[in-house]
Coordinates of C-alpha atoms in Angstrom, one line a residue:
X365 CA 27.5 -8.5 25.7
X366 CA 24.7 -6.4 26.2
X367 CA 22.5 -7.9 24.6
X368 CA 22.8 -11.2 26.3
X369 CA 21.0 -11.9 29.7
X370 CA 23.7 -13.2 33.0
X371 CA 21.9 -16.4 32.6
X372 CA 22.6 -16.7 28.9
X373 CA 26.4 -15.5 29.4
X374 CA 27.1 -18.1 32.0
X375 CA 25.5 -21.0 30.0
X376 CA 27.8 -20.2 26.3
X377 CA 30.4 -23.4 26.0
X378 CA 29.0 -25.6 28.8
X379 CA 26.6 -27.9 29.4
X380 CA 23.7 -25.7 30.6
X381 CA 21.5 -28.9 30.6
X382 CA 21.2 -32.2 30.5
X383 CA 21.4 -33.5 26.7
X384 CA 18.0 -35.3 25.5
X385 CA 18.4 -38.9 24.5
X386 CA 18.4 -38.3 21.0
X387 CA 21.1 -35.8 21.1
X388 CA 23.2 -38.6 23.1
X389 CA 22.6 -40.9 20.3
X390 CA 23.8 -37.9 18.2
X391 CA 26.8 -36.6 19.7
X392 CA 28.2 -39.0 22.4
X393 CA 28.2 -42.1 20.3
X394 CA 31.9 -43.4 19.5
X395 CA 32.1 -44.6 16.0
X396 CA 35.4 -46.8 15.3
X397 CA 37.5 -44.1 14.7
X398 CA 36.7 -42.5 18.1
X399 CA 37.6 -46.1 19.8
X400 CA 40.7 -46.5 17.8
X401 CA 41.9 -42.9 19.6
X402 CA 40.6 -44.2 23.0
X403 CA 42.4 -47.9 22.8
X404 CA 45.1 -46.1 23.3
X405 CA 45.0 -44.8 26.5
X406 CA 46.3 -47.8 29.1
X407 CA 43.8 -46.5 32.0
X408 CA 40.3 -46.9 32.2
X409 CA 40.0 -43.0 33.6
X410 CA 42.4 -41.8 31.0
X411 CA 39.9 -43.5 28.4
X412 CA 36.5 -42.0 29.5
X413 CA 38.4 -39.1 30.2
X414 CA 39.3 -38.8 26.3
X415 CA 35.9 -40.5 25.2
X416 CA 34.3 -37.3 27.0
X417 CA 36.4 -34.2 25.9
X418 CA 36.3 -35.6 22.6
X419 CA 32.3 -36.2 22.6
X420 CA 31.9 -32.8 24.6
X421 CA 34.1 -30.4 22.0
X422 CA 31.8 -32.1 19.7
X423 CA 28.4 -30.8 21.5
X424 CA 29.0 -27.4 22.8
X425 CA 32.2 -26.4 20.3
X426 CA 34.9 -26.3 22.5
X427 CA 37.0 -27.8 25.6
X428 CA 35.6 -27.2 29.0
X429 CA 38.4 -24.2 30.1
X430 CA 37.9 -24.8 33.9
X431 CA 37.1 -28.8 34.6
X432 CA 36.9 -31.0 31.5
X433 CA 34.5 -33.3 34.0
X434 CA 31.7 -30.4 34.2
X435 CA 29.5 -32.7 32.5
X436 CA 26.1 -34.4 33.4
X437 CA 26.2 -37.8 35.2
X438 CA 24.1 -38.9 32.6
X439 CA 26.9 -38.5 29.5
X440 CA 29.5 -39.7 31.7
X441 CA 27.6 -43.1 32.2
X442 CA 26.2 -43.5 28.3
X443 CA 29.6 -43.6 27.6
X444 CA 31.2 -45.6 30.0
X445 CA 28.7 -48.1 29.0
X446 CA 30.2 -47.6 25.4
X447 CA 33.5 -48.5 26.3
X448 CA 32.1 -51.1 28.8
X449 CA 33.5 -49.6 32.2
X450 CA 31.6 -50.9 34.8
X451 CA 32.4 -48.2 37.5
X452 CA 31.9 -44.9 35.6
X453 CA 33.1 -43.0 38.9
X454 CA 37.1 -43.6 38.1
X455 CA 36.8 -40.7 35.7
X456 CA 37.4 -38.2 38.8
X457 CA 41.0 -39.5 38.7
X458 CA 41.8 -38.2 35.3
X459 CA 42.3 -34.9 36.4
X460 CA 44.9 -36.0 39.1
X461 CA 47.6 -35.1 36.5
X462 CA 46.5 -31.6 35.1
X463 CA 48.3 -31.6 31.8
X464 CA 46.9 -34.8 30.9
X465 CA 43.6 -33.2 29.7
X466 CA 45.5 -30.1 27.7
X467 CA 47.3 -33.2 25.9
X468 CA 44.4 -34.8 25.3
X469 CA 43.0 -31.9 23.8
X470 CA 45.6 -30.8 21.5
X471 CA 45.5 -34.4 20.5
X472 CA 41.5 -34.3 19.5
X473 CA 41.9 -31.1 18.1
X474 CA 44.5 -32.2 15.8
X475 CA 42.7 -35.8 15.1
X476 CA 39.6 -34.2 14.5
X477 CA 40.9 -31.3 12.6
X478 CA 39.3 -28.8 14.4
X479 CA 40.2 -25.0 14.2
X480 CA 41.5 -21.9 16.9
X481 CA 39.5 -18.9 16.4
X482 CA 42.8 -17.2 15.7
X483 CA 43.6 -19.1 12.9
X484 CA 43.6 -16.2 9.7
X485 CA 42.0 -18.5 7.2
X486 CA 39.4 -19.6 9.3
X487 CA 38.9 -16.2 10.8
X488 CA 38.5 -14.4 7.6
X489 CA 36.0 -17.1 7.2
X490 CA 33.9 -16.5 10.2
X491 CA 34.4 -12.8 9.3
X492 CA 32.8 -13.3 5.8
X493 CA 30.2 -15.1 7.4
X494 CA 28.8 -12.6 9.9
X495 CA 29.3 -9.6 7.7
X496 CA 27.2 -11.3 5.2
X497 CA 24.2 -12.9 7.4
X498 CA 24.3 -9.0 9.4
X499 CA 23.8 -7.8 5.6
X500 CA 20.8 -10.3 4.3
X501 CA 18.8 -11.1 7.5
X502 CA 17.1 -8.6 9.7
X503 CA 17.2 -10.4 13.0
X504 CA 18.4 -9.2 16.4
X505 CA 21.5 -9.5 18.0
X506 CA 21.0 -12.7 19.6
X507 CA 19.4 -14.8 17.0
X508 CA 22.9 -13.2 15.0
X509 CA 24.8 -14.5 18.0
X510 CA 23.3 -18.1 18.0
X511 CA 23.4 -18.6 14.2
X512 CA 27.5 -17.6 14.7
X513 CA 27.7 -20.2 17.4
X514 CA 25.9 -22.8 14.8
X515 CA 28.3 -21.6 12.0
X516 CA 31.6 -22.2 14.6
X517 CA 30.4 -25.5 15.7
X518 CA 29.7 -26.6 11.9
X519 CA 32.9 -25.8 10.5
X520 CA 34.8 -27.0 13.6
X521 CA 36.2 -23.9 14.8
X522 CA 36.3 -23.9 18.7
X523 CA 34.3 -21.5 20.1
X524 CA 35.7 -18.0 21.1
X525 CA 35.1 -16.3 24.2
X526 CA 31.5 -15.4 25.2
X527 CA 33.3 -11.7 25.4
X528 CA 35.0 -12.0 22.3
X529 CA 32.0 -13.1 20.2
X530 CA 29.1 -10.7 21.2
X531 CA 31.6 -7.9 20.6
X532 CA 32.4 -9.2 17.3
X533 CA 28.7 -9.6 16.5
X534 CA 27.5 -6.1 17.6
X535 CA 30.8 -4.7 15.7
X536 CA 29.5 -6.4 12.4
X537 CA 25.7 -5.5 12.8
X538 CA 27.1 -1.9 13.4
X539 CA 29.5 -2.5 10.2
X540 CA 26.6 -3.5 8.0
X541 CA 23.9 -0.9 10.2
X542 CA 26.1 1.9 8.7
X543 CA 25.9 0.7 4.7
X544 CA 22.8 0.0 5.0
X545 CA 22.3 4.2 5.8
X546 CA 25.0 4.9 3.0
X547 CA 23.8 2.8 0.5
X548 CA 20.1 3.8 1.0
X549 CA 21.2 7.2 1.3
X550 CA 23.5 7.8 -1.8
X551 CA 20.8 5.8 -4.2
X552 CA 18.2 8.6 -2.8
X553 CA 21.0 11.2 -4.3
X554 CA 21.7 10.0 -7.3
X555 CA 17.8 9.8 -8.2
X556 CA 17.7 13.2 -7.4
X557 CA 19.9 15.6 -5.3
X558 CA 16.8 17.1 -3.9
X559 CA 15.4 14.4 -2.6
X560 CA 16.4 14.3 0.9
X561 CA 15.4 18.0 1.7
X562 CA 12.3 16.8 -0.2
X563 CA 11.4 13.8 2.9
X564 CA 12.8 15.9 5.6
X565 CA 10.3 18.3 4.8
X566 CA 7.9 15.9 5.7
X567 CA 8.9 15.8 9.2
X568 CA 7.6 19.5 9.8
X569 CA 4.1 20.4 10.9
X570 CA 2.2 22.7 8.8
X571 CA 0.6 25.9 10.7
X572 CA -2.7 25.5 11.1
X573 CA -2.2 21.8 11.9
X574 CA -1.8 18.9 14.7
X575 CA 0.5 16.5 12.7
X576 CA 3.7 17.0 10.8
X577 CA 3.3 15.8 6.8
X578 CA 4.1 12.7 7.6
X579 CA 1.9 11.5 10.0
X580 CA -0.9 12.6 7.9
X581 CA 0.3 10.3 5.1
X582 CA 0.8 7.6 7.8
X583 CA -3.1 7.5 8.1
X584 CA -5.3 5.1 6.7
X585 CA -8.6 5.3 5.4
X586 CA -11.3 4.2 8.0
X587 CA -14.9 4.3 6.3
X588 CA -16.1 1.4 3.7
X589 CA -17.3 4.2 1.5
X590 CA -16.5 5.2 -2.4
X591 CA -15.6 8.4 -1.4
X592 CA -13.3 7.1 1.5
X593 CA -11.4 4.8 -1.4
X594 CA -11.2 7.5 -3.4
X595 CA -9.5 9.2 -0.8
X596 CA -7.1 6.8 -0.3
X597 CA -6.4 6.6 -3.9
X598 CA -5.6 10.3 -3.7
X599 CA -3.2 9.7 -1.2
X600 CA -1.2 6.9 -2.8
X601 CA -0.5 9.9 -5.4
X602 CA 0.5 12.4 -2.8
X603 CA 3.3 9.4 -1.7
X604 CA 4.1 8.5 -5.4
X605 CA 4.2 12.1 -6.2
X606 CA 8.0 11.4 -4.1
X607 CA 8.7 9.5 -7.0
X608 CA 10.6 6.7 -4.4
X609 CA 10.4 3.9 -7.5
X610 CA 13.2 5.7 -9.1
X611 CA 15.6 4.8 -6.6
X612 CA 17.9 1.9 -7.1
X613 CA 17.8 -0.3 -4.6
X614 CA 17.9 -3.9 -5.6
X615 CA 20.9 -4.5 -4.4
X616 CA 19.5 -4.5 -0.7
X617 CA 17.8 -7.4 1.1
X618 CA 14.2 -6.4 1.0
X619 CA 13.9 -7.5 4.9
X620 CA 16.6 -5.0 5.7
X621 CA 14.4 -2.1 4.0
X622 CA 11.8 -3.2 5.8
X623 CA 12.9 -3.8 9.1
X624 CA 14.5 0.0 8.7
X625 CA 11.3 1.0 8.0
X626 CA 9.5 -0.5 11.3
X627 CA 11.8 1.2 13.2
X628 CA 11.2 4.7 11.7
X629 CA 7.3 4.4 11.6
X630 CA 8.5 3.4 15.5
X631 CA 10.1 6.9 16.1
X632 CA 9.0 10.4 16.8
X633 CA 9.1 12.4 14.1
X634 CA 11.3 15.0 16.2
X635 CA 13.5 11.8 17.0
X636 CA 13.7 11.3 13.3
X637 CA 14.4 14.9 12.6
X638 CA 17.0 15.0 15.0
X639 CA 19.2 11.5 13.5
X640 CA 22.3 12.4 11.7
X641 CA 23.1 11.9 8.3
X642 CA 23.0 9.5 6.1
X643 CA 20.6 7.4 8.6
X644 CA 18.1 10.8 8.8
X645 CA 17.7 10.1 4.8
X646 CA 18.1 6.0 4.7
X647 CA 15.0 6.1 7.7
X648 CA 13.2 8.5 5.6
X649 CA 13.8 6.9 2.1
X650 CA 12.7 3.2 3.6
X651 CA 9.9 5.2 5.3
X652 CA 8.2 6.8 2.3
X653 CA 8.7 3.7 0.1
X654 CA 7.2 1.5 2.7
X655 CA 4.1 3.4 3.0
X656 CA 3.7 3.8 -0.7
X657 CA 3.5 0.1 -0.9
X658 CA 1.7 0.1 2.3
X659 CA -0.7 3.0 1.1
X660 CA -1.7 0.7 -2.2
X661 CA -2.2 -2.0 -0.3
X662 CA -4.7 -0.7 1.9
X663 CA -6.5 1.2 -1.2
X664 CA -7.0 -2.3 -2.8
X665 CA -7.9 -3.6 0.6
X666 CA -10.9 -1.1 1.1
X667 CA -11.8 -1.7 -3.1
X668 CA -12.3 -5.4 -2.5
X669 CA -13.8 -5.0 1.1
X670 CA -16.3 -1.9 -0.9
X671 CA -17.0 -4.8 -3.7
X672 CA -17.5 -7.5 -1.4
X673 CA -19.8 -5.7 1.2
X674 CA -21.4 -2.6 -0.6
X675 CA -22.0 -4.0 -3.9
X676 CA -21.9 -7.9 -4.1
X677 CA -23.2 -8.8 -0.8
X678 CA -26.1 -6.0 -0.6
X679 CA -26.8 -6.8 -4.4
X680 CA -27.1 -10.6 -3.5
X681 CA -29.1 -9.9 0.1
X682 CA -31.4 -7.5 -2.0
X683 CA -32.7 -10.3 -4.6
X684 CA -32.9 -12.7 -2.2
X685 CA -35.1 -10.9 -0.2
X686 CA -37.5 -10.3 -3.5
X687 CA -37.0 -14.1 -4.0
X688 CA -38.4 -14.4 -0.3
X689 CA -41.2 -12.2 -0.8
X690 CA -42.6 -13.8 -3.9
X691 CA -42.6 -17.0 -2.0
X692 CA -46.1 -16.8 -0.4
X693 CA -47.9 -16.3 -4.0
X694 CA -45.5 -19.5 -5.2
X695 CA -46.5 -21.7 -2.8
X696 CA -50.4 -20.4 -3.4
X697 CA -49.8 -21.3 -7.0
X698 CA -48.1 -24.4 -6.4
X699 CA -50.3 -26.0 -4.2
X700 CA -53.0 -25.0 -6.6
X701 CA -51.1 -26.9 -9.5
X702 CA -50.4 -30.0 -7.9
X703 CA -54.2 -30.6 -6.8
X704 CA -54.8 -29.9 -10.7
X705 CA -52.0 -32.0 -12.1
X706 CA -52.7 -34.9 -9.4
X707 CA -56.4 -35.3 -11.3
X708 CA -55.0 -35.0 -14.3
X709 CA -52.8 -37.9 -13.8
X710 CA -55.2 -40.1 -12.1
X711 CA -57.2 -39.4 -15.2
X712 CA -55.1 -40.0 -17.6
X713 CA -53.6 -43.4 -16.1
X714 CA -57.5 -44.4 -16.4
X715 CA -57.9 -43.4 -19.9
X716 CA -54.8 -45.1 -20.6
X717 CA -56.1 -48.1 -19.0
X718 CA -59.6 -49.0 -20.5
X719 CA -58.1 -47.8 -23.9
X720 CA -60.9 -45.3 -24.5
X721 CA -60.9 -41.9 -26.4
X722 CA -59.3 -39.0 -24.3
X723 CA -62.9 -37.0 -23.1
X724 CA -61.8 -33.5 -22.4
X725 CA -64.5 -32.0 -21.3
X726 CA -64.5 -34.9 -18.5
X727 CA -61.5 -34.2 -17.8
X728 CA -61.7 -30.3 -17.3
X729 CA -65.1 -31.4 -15.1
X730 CA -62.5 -33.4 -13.6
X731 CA -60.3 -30.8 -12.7
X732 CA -62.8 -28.3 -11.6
X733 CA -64.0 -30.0 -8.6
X734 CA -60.2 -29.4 -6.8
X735 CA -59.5 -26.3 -8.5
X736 CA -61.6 -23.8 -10.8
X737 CA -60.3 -23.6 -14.5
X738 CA -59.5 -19.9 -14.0
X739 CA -57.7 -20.5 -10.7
X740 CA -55.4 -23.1 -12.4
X741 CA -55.0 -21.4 -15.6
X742 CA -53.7 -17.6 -12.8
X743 CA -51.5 -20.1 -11.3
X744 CA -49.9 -22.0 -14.3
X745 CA -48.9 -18.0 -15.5
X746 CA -47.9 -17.1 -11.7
X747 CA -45.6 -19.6 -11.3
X748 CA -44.1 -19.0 -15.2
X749 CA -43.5 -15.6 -13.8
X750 CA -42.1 -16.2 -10.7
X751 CA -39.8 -19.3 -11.8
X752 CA -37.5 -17.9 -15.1
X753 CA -36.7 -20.7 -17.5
X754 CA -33.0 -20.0 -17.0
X755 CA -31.0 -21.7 -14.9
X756 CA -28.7 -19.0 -13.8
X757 CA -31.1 -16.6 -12.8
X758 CA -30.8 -15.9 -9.7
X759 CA -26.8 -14.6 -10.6
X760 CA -28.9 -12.5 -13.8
X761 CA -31.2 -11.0 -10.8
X762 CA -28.0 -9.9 -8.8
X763 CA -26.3 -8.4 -11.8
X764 CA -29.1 -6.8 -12.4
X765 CA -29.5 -5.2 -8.8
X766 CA -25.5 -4.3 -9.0
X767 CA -26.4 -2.2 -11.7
X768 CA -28.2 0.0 -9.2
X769 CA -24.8 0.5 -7.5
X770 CA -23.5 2.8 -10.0
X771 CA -23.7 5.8 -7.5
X772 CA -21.4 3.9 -4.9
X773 CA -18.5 3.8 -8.0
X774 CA -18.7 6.9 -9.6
X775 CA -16.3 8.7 -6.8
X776 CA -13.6 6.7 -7.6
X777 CA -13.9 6.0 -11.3
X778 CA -11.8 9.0 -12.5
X779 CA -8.8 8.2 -9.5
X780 CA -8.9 4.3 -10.5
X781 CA -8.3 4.7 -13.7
X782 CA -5.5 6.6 -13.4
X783 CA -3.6 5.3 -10.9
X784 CA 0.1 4.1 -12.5
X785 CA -0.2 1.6 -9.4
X786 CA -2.3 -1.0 -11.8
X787 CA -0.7 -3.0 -14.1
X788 CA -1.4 -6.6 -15.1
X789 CA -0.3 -9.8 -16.8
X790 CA -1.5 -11.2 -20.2
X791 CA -4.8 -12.1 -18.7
X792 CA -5.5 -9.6 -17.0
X793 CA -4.6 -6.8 -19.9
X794 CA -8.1 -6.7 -21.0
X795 CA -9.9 -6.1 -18.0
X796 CA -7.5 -3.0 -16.8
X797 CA -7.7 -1.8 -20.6
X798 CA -11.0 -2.0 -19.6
X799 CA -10.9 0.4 -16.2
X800 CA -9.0 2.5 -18.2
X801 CA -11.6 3.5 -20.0
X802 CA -14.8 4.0 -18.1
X803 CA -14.0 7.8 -17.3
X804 CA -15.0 8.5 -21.0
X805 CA -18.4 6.5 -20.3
X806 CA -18.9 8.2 -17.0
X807 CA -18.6 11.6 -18.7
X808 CA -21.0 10.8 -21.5
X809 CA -24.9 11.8 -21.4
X810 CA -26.0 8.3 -21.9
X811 CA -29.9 10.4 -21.8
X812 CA -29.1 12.6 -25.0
X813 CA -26.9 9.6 -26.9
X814 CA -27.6 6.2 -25.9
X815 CA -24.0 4.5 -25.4
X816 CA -24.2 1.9 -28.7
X817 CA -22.8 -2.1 -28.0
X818 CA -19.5 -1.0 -30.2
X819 CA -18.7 1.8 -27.5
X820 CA -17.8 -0.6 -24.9
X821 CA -15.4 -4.6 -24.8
X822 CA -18.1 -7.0 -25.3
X823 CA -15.5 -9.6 -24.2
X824 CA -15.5 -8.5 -20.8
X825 CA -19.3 -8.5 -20.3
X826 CA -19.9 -12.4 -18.9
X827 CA -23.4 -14.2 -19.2
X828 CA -24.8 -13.6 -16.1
X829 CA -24.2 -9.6 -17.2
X830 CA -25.7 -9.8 -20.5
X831 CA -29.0 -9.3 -19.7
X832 CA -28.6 -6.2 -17.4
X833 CA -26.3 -4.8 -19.6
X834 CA -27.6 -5.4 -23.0
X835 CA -31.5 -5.7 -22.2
X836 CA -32.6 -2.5 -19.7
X837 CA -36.3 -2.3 -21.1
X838 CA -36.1 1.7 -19.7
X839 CA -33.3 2.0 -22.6
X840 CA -34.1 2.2 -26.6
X841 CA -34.0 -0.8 -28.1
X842 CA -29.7 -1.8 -28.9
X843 CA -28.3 0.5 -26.2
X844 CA -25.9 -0.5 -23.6
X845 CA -26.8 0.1 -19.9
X846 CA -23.5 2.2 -19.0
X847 CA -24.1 1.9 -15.4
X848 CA -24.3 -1.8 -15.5
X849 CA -21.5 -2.0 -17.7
X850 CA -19.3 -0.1 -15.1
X851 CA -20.2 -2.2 -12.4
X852 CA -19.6 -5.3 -14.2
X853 CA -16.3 -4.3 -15.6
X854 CA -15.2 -3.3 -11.7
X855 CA -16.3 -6.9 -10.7
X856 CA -14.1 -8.4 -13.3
X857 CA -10.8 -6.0 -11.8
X858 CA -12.2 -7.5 -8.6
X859 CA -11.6 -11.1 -9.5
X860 CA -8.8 -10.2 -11.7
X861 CA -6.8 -9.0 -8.4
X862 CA -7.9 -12.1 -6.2
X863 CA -6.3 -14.2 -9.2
X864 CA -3.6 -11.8 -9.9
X865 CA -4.3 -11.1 -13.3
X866 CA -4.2 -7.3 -12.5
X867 CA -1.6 -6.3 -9.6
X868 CA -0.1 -3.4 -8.0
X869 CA 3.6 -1.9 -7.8
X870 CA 5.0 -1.7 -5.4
X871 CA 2.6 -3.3 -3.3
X872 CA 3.2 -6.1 -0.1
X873 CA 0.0 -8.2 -1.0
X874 CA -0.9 -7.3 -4.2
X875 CA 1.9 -6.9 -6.7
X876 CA 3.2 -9.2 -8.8
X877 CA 4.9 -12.7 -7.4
X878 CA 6.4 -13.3 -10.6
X879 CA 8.7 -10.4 -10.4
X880 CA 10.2 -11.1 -6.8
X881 CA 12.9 -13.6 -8.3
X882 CA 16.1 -11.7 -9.2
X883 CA 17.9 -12.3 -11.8
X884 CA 21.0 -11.0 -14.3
X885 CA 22.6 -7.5 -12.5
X886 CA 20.7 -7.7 -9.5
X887 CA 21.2 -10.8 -8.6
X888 CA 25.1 -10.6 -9.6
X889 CA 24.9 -7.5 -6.7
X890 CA 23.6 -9.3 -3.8
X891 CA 24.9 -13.0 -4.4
X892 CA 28.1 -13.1 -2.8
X893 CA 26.3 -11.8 0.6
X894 CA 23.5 -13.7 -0.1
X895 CA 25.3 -16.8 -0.3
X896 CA 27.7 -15.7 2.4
X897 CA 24.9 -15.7 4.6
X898 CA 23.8 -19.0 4.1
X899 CA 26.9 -20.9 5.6
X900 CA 27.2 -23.3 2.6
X901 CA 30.0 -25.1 1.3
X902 CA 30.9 -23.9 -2.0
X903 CA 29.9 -26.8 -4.3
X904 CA 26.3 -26.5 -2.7
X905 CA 26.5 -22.6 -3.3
X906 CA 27.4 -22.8 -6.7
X907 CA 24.6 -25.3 -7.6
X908 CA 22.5 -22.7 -5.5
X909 CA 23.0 -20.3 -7.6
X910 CA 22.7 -22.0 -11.0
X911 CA 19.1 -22.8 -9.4
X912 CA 18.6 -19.7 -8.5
X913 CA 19.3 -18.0 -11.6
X914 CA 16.8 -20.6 -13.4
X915 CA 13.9 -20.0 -11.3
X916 CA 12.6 -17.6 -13.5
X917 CA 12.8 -19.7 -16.8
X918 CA 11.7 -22.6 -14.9

């Protein structure tokens, strides 16, 4: 009972407040069958005596052991007024015989069919139960105590001493505590015998050094630099050099791994080093397998946070501010124009008007006296310059400017392409093929041999990259710009990993969420706890699983 608080101890199977209206209507409403047991009672006491024990078993889960009137004043009067007894006070005479309320009880509990916690069917039941939510939900003690309380009170089983159930609870969570440990532990042997000595090596501190080998991998990367994400991609191969994905473990609630793994990142390594077998291997298994997952995650992280701030966002700020500073010869163009075309109109609406042959010498005479014909004529080509014809050109300017980027990429090119972390789905196959390749483009002297358009995936070049990758005026005339082609193809894996085209294994927030439903074998493995868990009745758990199984299809 540990784990429970006095207050909390001394509150299980009474009425530890006053219930709210709605649970009234809920629970202490007599439905005819409840009146037909009542009727026959020949005093008014006996009645709302019975009315109550059978309305209270029905709330808490069980008879009140002490004094069957503990109750609220509140119940008492609802449901007098049920049974239309004026004077709800008479019920302090039902206990003047003491047996009367153990033979009311027995009475309920037969009428209602409710169930003793030492019944074996019903406590093989409960057994099943809690050994199967301990095994699929990682919740504490309590919240494991309450949800066994729910699953009594459902099922009409009357509720066990407050003794009696927390040591039954803490005796199952250490039940499924300890195959958690074997089962994590013997899947780490069978992928490989040497395994274990392998991660406990880990917990040792190199000479020469603060922190032991695990706590160096435990640290992220903290600079928004290439060089700092290629770092990080070196250590997500230091973790997956451990090889943890060959380990079999499907057959394990993923919250269980996890919430094994929070409390070994919690721990000392000394602590860590010091726990006894299998749980020194199980901590250590979920340990390195959460921070390969976790050591992806934060690689991608700092990949879209280095796109999003060192390449798009300073590519975007940088042509906006050319934009800006070409805006003081626009307007001085602009203003120029529309003096000029204002004549020209008024003009031409006159010509049109009389019906008279167009005069253009007039009309440049016209014109001159707002504007001089070589000051309209440097305007007209200044604006043509500054304004492009295409519509998209501001995106064609930042492409253009990302191109310039190609130094902030290069560190990581080599690692990225690499890493067995990347894989993708049928849309996103192109652009990874893609990433795959652009070490052999960063190796090549695009100087000596200009990189030619069938070198690289047209395909994943969009418009707004066309022009900076297939028109660089410094370049001979049909060569690709390699450095805007690298850029561009890392902007596509960019969007391809918000969309989840491209995704990483194993990975918290960027794998794939099409591959979390279980299915066949591994589903077979888990679904008796699984379903166990649940509470359900077994219609409803068959049809569960039948869903279950077609979520994948579907």
């Amino acid at each position: 009972m540990e784990f429970l608080t006095d207050e909390q101890a001394e509150a299980y199977g009474k009425f530890a407040e006053e219930p709210t209206h709605p649970e009234l209507e809920r629970f202490f409403f007599l439905d005819d069958v409840d009146r037909d047991l009542i009727a026959r009672r020949r005093c008014t006491h006996h009645q709302l005596g019975f009315a109550l024990q059978t309305c209270t078993v029905r709330y808490i889960g069980r008879f009140l052991p002490d004094d069957p009137l503990d109750a609220p004043r509140p119940v008492v009067e609802h449901l007098a007024a049920q049974l239309g007894i004026e004077d709800a006070s008479v019920v302090k005479r039902y206990t003047e015989r003491p047996k009367t309320a153990y033979e009311h009880a027995w009475e309920i509990r037969d009428a209602y069919e409710y169930h003793e916690c030492d019944d074996a069917e019903w406590s093989r039941r409960f057994r099943t139960f809690l050994h199967g939510r301990a095994w699929t939900h990682a919740e504490g003690p309590k919240a494991s105590f309450d949800h066994a309380v729910v699953w009594l009170r459902r099922n009409r089983v009357l509720l066990l001493g407050v003794s009696v159930l927390a040591r039954q609870v803490s005796e199952v969570r250490k039940v499924a505590d300890k195959r958690l440990h074997a089962t994590v532990a013997g899947a780490a042997r069978r992928a490989d015998p040497a395994l274990p000595g392998k991660l406990v090596a880990t917990l040792k501190t190199p000479e020469g050094s603060r922190f032991s080998e695990l706590e160096r991998l435990r640290r992220p990367p903290t600079r928004t630099t290439g060089t700092a994400f290629a770092r990080a991609l070196e250590r997500v191969d230091e973790i997956g050099a451990y090889r943890l994905g060959r380990v079999r473990l499907s057959q394990i609630p993923p919250n269980r791994m996890a919430a094994l793994a929070r409390y070994a990142l919690g721990s000392k390594a000394a602590l860590l080093e010091r726990a006894a077998e299998p749980k020194r291997t199980a901590m250590l298994t979920a340990v390195m397998r959460h921070l390969e997952a976790k050591a992806i995650d934060e690689a991608l992280d700092l990949f879209q946070v280095l796109m999003a701030t060192r390449l798009l966002n300073t590519a975007k700020r940088r042509t906006e501010k050319e934009r800006l500073s070409t805006l003081p010869q626009l307007e001085k163009a602009s203003r120029v124009l529309a003096r000029a075309a204002k004549v020209l109109f008024e003009e031409l609406e006159l010509v049109e008007e009389h019906g008279v042959d167009l005069d253009v010498a007039a009309l440049w005479a016209a014109v001159e006296e707002v504007a001089p014909r070589a000051a309209v004529m440097t305007a007209a080509a200044t604006v043509v310059t500054l304004v492009p014809e295409d519509e998209n050109s501001a995106e064609v300017a930042m492409r253009a400017a990302l191109a310039n980027r190609y130094a902030t990429v290069r560190p990581f090119l080599s690692l990225l392409s690499e890493s067995k972390a990347l894989d993708a789905a049928s849309a996103g196959k192109r652009v990874l093929a893609g990433v795959r390749g652009l070490p052999a483009l960063t190796r090549r002297r695009v100087k000596d041999k200009p990189l030619l358009p069938r070198k690289v995936d047209d395909k994943l070049v969009p418009l707004a990259w066309r022009k900076a990758v297939y028109a660089n005026p410094d370049l001979p005339q049909g060569a690709v710009d390699r450095d805007a082609y690298v850029v561009c193809v890392l902007e596509q894996l960019h969007r391809a990993l918000n969309n989840r085209g491209v995704f990483a294994a194993p990975s918290h927030r960027w794998s794939n969420p099409r591959a979390r439903l279980l299915d066949g074998p591994d589903w077979e493995s888990v679904e008796e706890d699984v379903l166990a868990g649940l509470s359900l009745d077994m219609p409803v758990t068959e049809h569960l699983a039948e869903l279950v199984r077609g979520l994948d299809a579907g």
